[in-house]
């Protein structure tokens, strides 16, 4: 019983299991042809007629076939046992089939960035050109004016009756200032959707972690792990870089759009041997993986965000 349990616990990858099944099928096909050839040789022999001409029949069942050596039912028990053993073996192999996930090598410092890497500011729409300088003032000669005697000033009656309305100019100025401040605040609250931000309240996230009930920090860590798995699963170490032992970090920058797509992918820091191009190819694959990024948000509105991503190329020993 112990040996049987040890046999049940065996595990086989898919390729090994396929070779075993093909081997069993080959053995069965060879056994079928062997039995068929043996029956054909017995049937072709001329001795069967003379040998069984006067053979007594013990029962009607013995006479169902004219010649016993070519009776296909004679070996039915052996064939049944072989089929039963084969089916049991295939069942055990099916339960022992184990699928293994591809081992993905992710460097420990995959997302760490060196301080000497200069990050360019995001490219936004160009500001309008400054207005031209005003022309220099023209000095004109003012003719002398003749002094004319003016009439003496007239004094107006400034007495106030109860029915007269008094207008406070300072109160009106304060109201105008408050209206201007409200207008300025409204303009500040509006988010420019065409502007590319570097840091926002909710940074964009790689897909694959939504709906798991994670907190904000846990969701960020999960998204980073899923992104690293995607990158290092699809990246292929360039042959030239591998042969020359080139290692290091290639730094890329791209824009996560408001719809979650990845645009404007460019290499900020490249390595020789085609490492930068390979990293750029993998980042562009994010638009074909079926799921899009969760866009970044500023004040609850999706905005365009510039994302800086280091990709580490490291040879395994």
CSV table of C-alpha atoms in Angstrom, one decimal:
chain,number,residue,atom,x,y,z
A,1,UNK,CA,0.0,0.0,0.0
A,2,UNK,CA,2.9,2.4,0.8
A,3,UNK,CA,4.5,1.7,-2.5
A,4,UNK,CA,1.2,2.4,-4.3
A,5,UNK,CA,0.8,5.8,-2.5
A,6,UNK,CA,4.4,6.7,-3.4
A,7,UNK,CA,3.6,5.9,-7.0
A,8,UNK,CA,0.4,8.0,-6.9
A,9,UNK,CA,2.4,11.0,-5.6
A,10,UNK,CA,4.6,11.1,-8.7
A,11,UNK,CA,4.4,14.3,-10.7
A,12,UNK,CA,5.1,14.7,-14.4
A,13,UNK,CA,5.3,17.9,-16.4
A,14,UNK,CA,3.3,18.1,-19.6
A,15,UNK,CA,6.1,17.3,-22.0
A,16,UNK,CA,7.1,14.1,-20.1
A,17,UNK,CA,3.5,13.0,-19.9
A,18,UNK,CA,3.1,13.4,-23.6
A,19,UNK,CA,6.1,11.2,-24.3
A,20,UNK,CA,4.8,8.5,-21.9
A,21,UNK,CA,1.3,8.5,-23.6
A,22,UNK,CA,3.0,8.3,-27.0
A,23,UNK,CA,5.1,5.3,-25.8
A,24,UNK,CA,2.0,3.4,-24.5
A,25,UNK,CA,0.2,4.1,-27.8
A,26,UNK,CA,3.2,2.8,-29.8
A,27,UNK,CA,3.4,-0.4,-27.7
A,28,UNK,CA,-0.4,-1.1,-28.2
A,29,UNK,CA,-0.1,-0.6,-31.9
A,30,UNK,CA,2.9,-2.9,-32.1
A,31,UNK,CA,1.0,-5.6,-30.1
A,32,UNK,CA,-2.0,-5.3,-32.5
A,33,UNK,CA,0.2,-5.8,-35.6
A,34,UNK,CA,2.1,-8.7,-34.0
A,35,UNK,CA,-1.1,-10.6,-33.2
A,36,UNK,CA,-2.5,-9.9,-36.6
A,37,UNK,CA,0.6,-11.2,-38.3
A,38,UNK,CA,0.5,-14.3,-36.2
A,39,UNK,CA,-3.1,-15.0,-37.2
A,40,UNK,CA,-2.3,-14.4,-40.8
A,41,UNK,CA,0.6,-16.9,-40.7
A,42,UNK,CA,-1.6,-19.5,-39.1
A,43,UNK,CA,-4.4,-18.9,-41.7
A,44,UNK,CA,-1.9,-19.2,-44.6
A,45,UNK,CA,-0.6,-22.5,-43.4
A,46,UNK,CA,-2.0,-25.5,-45.3
A,47,UNK,CA,-1.8,-27.8,-42.3
A,48,UNK,CA,-5.0,-26.5,-40.6
A,49,UNK,CA,-7.3,-28.4,-42.9
A,50,UNK,CA,-5.6,-31.8,-42.4
A,51,UNK,CA,-5.0,-31.2,-38.7
A,52,UNK,CA,-8.6,-30.4,-37.8
A,53,UNK,CA,-10.5,-32.5,-40.3
A,54,UNK,CA,-11.3,-35.3,-37.9
A,55,UNK,CA,-11.0,-33.4,-34.6
A,56,UNK,CA,-13.8,-34.2,-32.3
A,57,UNK,CA,-15.9,-31.4,-30.9
A,58,UNK,CA,-16.5,-31.5,-27.2
A,59,UNK,CA,-19.4,-29.0,-27.4
A,60,UNK,CA,-21.2,-26.8,-29.9
A,61,UNK,CA,-19.2,-23.9,-28.5
A,62,UNK,CA,-15.9,-25.5,-29.6
A,63,UNK,CA,-17.3,-25.7,-33.2
A,64,UNK,CA,-18.1,-22.1,-33.6
A,65,UNK,CA,-14.8,-21.6,-35.4
A,66,UNK,CA,-13.6,-24.0,-38.0
A,67,UNK,CA,-9.9,-23.7,-36.8
A,68,UNK,CA,-8.9,-23.0,-33.2
A,69,UNK,CA,-5.4,-21.4,-33.9
A,70,UNK,CA,-7.1,-18.6,-35.8
A,71,UNK,CA,-9.8,-17.9,-33.3
A,72,UNK,CA,-9.5,-14.2,-32.3
A,73,UNK,CA,-11.6,-14.8,-29.1
A,74,UNK,CA,-9.1,-17.3,-27.8
A,75,UNK,CA,-6.9,-14.4,-26.4
A,76,UNK,CA,-9.7,-12.1,-25.3
A,77,UNK,CA,-8.8,-12.5,-21.6
A,78,UNK,CA,-5.2,-11.5,-22.2
A,79,UNK,CA,-6.2,-8.5,-24.3
A,80,UNK,CA,-8.8,-7.5,-21.7
A,81,UNK,CA,-6.2,-7.5,-19.0
A,82,UNK,CA,-3.8,-5.5,-21.1
A,83,UNK,CA,-6.5,-2.9,-21.8
A,84,UNK,CA,-7.4,-2.7,-18.1
A,85,UNK,CA,-3.8,-2.2,-17.1
A,86,UNK,CA,-3.4,0.5,-19.8
A,87,UNK,CA,-6.5,2.4,-18.7
A,88,UNK,CA,-5.3,2.3,-15.0
A,89,UNK,CA,-1.9,3.6,-16.0
A,90,UNK,CA,-3.3,6.4,-18.1
A,91,UNK,CA,-5.6,7.4,-15.1
A,92,UNK,CA,-2.6,7.5,-12.8
A,93,UNK,CA,-0.6,9.6,-15.3
A,94,UNK,CA,-3.6,12.0,-15.7
A,95,UNK,CA,-3.7,12.6,-11.9
A,96,UNK,CA,0.1,13.0,-11.8
A,97,UNK,CA,0.2,15.6,-14.5
A,98,UNK,CA,1.5,18.8,-13.0
A,99,UNK,CA,1.6,22.2,-14.7
A,100,UNK,CA,4.4,24.6,-13.6
A,101,UNK,CA,4.3,28.3,-13.9
A,102,UNK,CA,7.1,29.9,-15.8
A,103,UNK,CA,9.8,31.1,-13.5
A,104,UNK,CA,10.3,34.9,-13.8
A,105,UNK,CA,13.5,36.4,-12.7
A,106,UNK,CA,12.8,39.9,-11.2
A,107,UNK,CA,15.8,41.8,-9.8
A,108,UNK,CA,15.5,43.0,-6.2
A,109,UNK,CA,16.2,46.6,-7.2
A,110,UNK,CA,14.0,46.6,-10.3
A,111,UNK,CA,12.2,49.9,-9.4
A,112,UNK,CA,15.1,51.7,-7.8
A,113,UNK,CA,16.4,54.6,-9.8
A,114,UNK,CA,19.8,56.2,-9.6
A,115,UNK,CA,19.9,59.8,-8.4
A,116,UNK,CA,22.1,60.9,-11.3
A,117,UNK,CA,19.4,60.2,-13.9
A,118,UNK,CA,18.0,63.5,-15.0
A,119,UNK,CA,14.2,63.4,-15.5
A,120,UNK,CA,13.0,65.7,-18.2
A,121,UNK,CA,9.9,67.7,-17.5
A,122,UNK,CA,6.8,66.5,-19.3
A,123,UNK,CA,6.2,68.0,-22.7
A,124,UNK,CA,3.0,70.0,-22.8
A,125,UNK,CA,1.5,72.4,-25.3
A,126,UNK,CA,3.9,75.3,-26.0
A,127,UNK,CA,2.9,78.6,-24.4
A,128,UNK,CA,2.0,81.5,-26.7
A,129,UNK,CA,4.9,83.8,-27.6
A,130,UNK,CA,5.3,86.9,-25.5
A,131,UNK,CA,3.8,90.1,-26.9
A,132,UNK,CA,6.1,92.5,-28.7
A,133,UNK,CA,7.6,95.3,-26.7
A,134,UNK,CA,5.7,98.6,-26.8
A,135,UNK,CA,7.0,101.3,-29.1
A,136,UNK,CA,9.0,104.1,-27.4
A,137,UNK,CA,7.0,107.1,-26.4
A,138,UNK,CA,6.9,110.0,-28.7
A,139,UNK,CA,7.6,113.3,-27.1
A,140,UNK,CA,5.5,116.1,-28.5
A,141,UNK,CA,5.9,119.7,-27.8
A,142,UNK,CA,3.0,121.2,-26.0
A,143,UNK,CA,2.3,124.8,-26.9
A,144,UNK,CA,2.0,127.3,-24.1
A,145,UNK,CA,-1.6,127.9,-22.9
A,146,UNK,CA,-3.0,131.2,-22.3
A,147,UNK,CA,-4.1,131.9,-18.7
A,148,UNK,CA,-7.8,132.6,-18.6
A,149,UNK,CA,-9.4,133.9,-15.6
A,150,UNK,CA,-11.8,131.3,-14.3
A,151,UNK,CA,-15.1,132.0,-12.6
A,152,UNK,CA,-15.0,131.7,-8.8
A,153,UNK,CA,-15.9,128.3,-7.4
A,154,UNK,CA,-19.5,127.6,-6.7
A,155,UNK,CA,-20.5,126.0,-3.4
A,156,UNK,CA,-23.2,123.3,-3.6
A,157,UNK,CA,-25.6,122.5,-0.8
A,158,UNK,CA,-24.6,119.2,0.7
A,159,UNK,CA,-27.3,118.9,3.3
A,160,UNK,CA,-28.9,115.4,3.5
A,161,UNK,CA,-32.6,114.8,3.9
A,162,UNK,CA,-34.1,111.7,5.3
A,163,UNK,CA,-35.5,110.7,1.8
A,164,UNK,CA,-32.1,110.9,0.1
A,165,UNK,CA,-30.2,107.6,-0.6
A,166,UNK,CA,-26.6,107.3,0.6
A,167,UNK,CA,-24.2,105.2,-1.6
A,168,UNK,CA,-21.2,103.8,0.1
A,169,UNK,CA,-18.4,103.6,-2.5
A,170,UNK,CA,-16.1,101.5,-0.3
A,171,UNK,CA,-18.9,98.8,0.2
A,172,UNK,CA,-19.3,98.6,-3.6
A,173,UNK,CA,-15.6,98.1,-4.1
A,174,UNK,CA,-15.5,95.3,-1.5
A,175,UNK,CA,-18.3,93.5,-3.4
A,176,UNK,CA,-16.4,93.7,-6.6
A,177,UNK,CA,-13.3,92.4,-5.1
A,178,UNK,CA,-15.2,89.4,-3.6
A,179,UNK,CA,-16.7,88.6,-7.0
A,180,UNK,CA,-13.2,88.7,-8.6
A,181,UNK,CA,-11.8,86.3,-5.9
A,182,UNK,CA,-14.7,83.8,-6.6
A,183,UNK,CA,-14.0,83.9,-10.3
A,184,UNK,CA,-10.3,83.2,-9.6
A,185,UNK,CA,-11.0,80.3,-7.4
A,186,UNK,CA,-13.3,78.8,-10.0
A,187,UNK,CA,-10.6,79.0,-12.6
A,188,UNK,CA,-8.1,77.4,-10.2
A,189,UNK,CA,-10.4,74.5,-9.5
A,190,UNK,CA,-10.6,73.6,-13.2
A,191,UNK,CA,-8.0,70.9,-14.2
A,192,UNK,CA,-6.4,71.3,-17.6
A,193,UNK,CA,-7.0,67.9,-19.2
A,194,UNK,CA,-4.3,68.5,-21.8
A,195,UNK,CA,-1.6,69.2,-19.3
A,196,UNK,CA,0.8,66.3,-18.5
A,197,UNK,CA,1.4,65.9,-14.7
A,198,UNK,CA,4.3,64.3,-13.0
A,199,UNK,CA,2.7,63.8,-9.6
A,200,UNK,CA,-1.0,63.6,-8.9
A,201,UNK,CA,-3.2,62.7,-6.0
A,202,UNK,CA,-3.9,59.2,-7.4
A,203,UNK,CA,-1.0,57.9,-9.5
A,204,UNK,CA,-1.8,55.6,-12.5
A,205,UNK,CA,-1.8,51.8,-11.8
A,206,UNK,CA,-1.0,48.8,-13.8
A,207,UNK,CA,-4.1,46.5,-14.2
A,208,UNK,CA,-4.7,43.2,-12.4
A,209,UNK,CA,-5.3,44.3,-8.8
A,210,UNK,CA,-8.8,45.9,-9.0
A,211,UNK,CA,-11.6,44.3,-7.1
A,212,UNK,CA,-9.5,42.6,-4.5
A,213,UNK,CA,-10.5,44.9,-1.6
A,214,UNK,CA,-7.0,46.3,-1.1
A,215,UNK,CA,-6.1,49.5,0.6
A,216,UNK,CA,-4.3,52.4,-1.2
A,217,UNK,CA,-0.8,51.3,-0.3
A,218,UNK,CA,-1.5,47.6,-0.9
A,219,UNK,CA,-3.1,48.4,-4.2
A,220,UNK,CA,0.0,50.4,-5.3
A,221,UNK,CA,2.3,47.5,-4.2
A,222,UNK,CA,0.2,44.9,-6.0
A,223,UNK,CA,0.1,47.0,-9.2
A,224,UNK,CA,3.9,47.4,-9.2
A,225,UNK,CA,4.3,43.6,-8.7
A,226,UNK,CA,2.0,42.8,-11.6
A,227,UNK,CA,3.8,45.3,-13.8
A,228,UNK,CA,7.2,43.8,-13.0
A,229,UNK,CA,5.8,40.3,-13.8
A,230,UNK,CA,4.6,41.5,-17.2
A,231,UNK,CA,7.9,43.2,-18.1
A,232,UNK,CA,10.3,40.5,-17.1
A,233,UNK,CA,8.1,37.7,-18.5
A,234,UNK,CA,8.0,39.3,-21.9
A,235,UNK,CA,11.5,40.8,-22.1
A,236,UNK,CA,14.2,39.1,-24.0
A,237,UNK,CA,17.8,39.8,-23.2
A,238,UNK,CA,19.4,41.0,-26.5
A,239,UNK,CA,21.9,38.6,-27.9
A,240,UNK,CA,24.6,41.3,-28.4
A,241,UNK,CA,24.2,42.5,-24.8
A,242,UNK,CA,24.4,38.9,-23.5
A,243,UNK,CA,27.5,38.0,-25.5
A,244,UNK,CA,29.3,41.2,-24.3
A,245,UNK,CA,28.2,40.9,-20.7
A,246,UNK,CA,26.3,44.3,-20.7
A,247,UNK,CA,24.3,44.9,-17.6
A,248,UNK,CA,22.5,47.9,-16.1
A,249,UNK,CA,19.3,49.9,-16.1
A,250,UNK,CA,17.5,51.4,-19.1
A,251,UNK,CA,15.2,54.2,-18.0
A,252,UNK,CA,12.0,54.9,-20.0
A,253,UNK,CA,9.4,57.6,-19.8
A,254,UNK,CA,5.8,57.3,-21.2
A,255,UNK,CA,2.5,59.0,-20.8
A,256,UNK,CA,-0.5,57.2,-19.3
A,257,UNK,CA,-3.5,58.8,-21.0
A,258,UNK,CA,-6.9,59.5,-19.5
A,259,UNK,CA,-8.3,56.3,-21.1
A,260,UNK,CA,-5.5,54.2,-19.6
A,261,UNK,CA,-3.5,53.7,-22.8
A,262,UNK,CA,0.3,54.2,-23.0
A,263,UNK,CA,1.7,56.8,-25.4
A,264,UNK,CA,4.9,58.7,-26.2
A,265,UNK,CA,7.2,55.9,-25.0
A,266,UNK,CA,10.9,57.0,-25.2
A,267,UNK,CA,14.2,55.9,-23.8
A,268,UNK,CA,15.7,58.4,-21.4
A,269,UNK,CA,18.7,56.4,-20.5
A,270,UNK,CA,19.9,53.6,-22.8
A,271,UNK,CA,22.3,50.8,-22.6
A,272,UNK,CA,24.3,49.5,-25.5
A,273,UNK,CA,23.5,46.2,-27.2
A,274,UNK,CA,19.9,47.0,-27.9
A,275,UNK,CA,18.6,47.0,-24.3
A,276,UNK,CA,16.8,50.3,-24.6
A,277,UNK,CA,14.9,49.2,-27.8
A,278,UNK,CA,13.9,45.9,-26.1
A,279,UNK,CA,12.6,47.7,-23.0
A,280,UNK,CA,10.7,50.1,-25.3
A,281,UNK,CA,9.2,47.1,-27.2
A,282,UNK,CA,7.9,45.5,-24.0
A,283,UNK,CA,6.3,48.8,-22.7
A,284,UNK,CA,4.5,49.3,-26.1
A,285,UNK,CA,3.1,45.7,-25.6
A,286,UNK,CA,1.0,47.1,-22.7
A,287,UNK,CA,-1.4,48.5,-25.3
A,288,UNK,CA,-2.1,44.9,-26.6
A,289,UNK,CA,-2.4,43.0,-23.4
A,290,UNK,CA,-6.3,43.4,-23.3
A,291,UNK,CA,-6.4,45.5,-20.1
A,292,UNK,CA,-5.6,49.2,-19.7
A,293,UNK,CA,-4.0,51.1,-16.9
A,294,UNK,CA,-6.1,52.8,-14.3
A,295,UNK,CA,-5.5,56.4,-15.2
A,296,UNK,CA,-4.1,59.0,-12.7
A,297,UNK,CA,-6.6,61.4,-11.1
A,298,UNK,CA,-6.3,64.9,-9.9
A,299,UNK,CA,-9.3,66.3,-7.9
A,300,UNK,CA,-11.3,63.3,-9.0
A,301,UNK,CA,-10.8,63.8,-12.7
A,302,UNK,CA,-8.6,61.5,-14.9
A,303,UNK,CA,-5.6,63.4,-16.2
A,304,UNK,CA,-2.5,62.6,-18.3
A,305,UNK,CA,0.5,61.5,-16.2
A,306,UNK,CA,4.1,61.0,-17.1
A,307,UNK,CA,5.5,57.7,-15.7
A,308,UNK,CA,9.2,57.0,-15.4
A,309,UNK,CA,10.1,53.3,-15.4
A,310,UNK,CA,13.6,51.7,-14.9
A,311,UNK,CA,14.1,48.3,-16.6
A,312,UNK,CA,17.0,46.3,-15.2
A,313,UNK,CA,19.1,44.0,-17.4
A,314,UNK,CA,21.1,41.5,-15.3
A,315,UNK,CA,22.7,38.3,-16.4
A,316,UNK,CA,21.9,35.2,-14.3
A,317,UNK,CA,24.9,33.2,-13.1
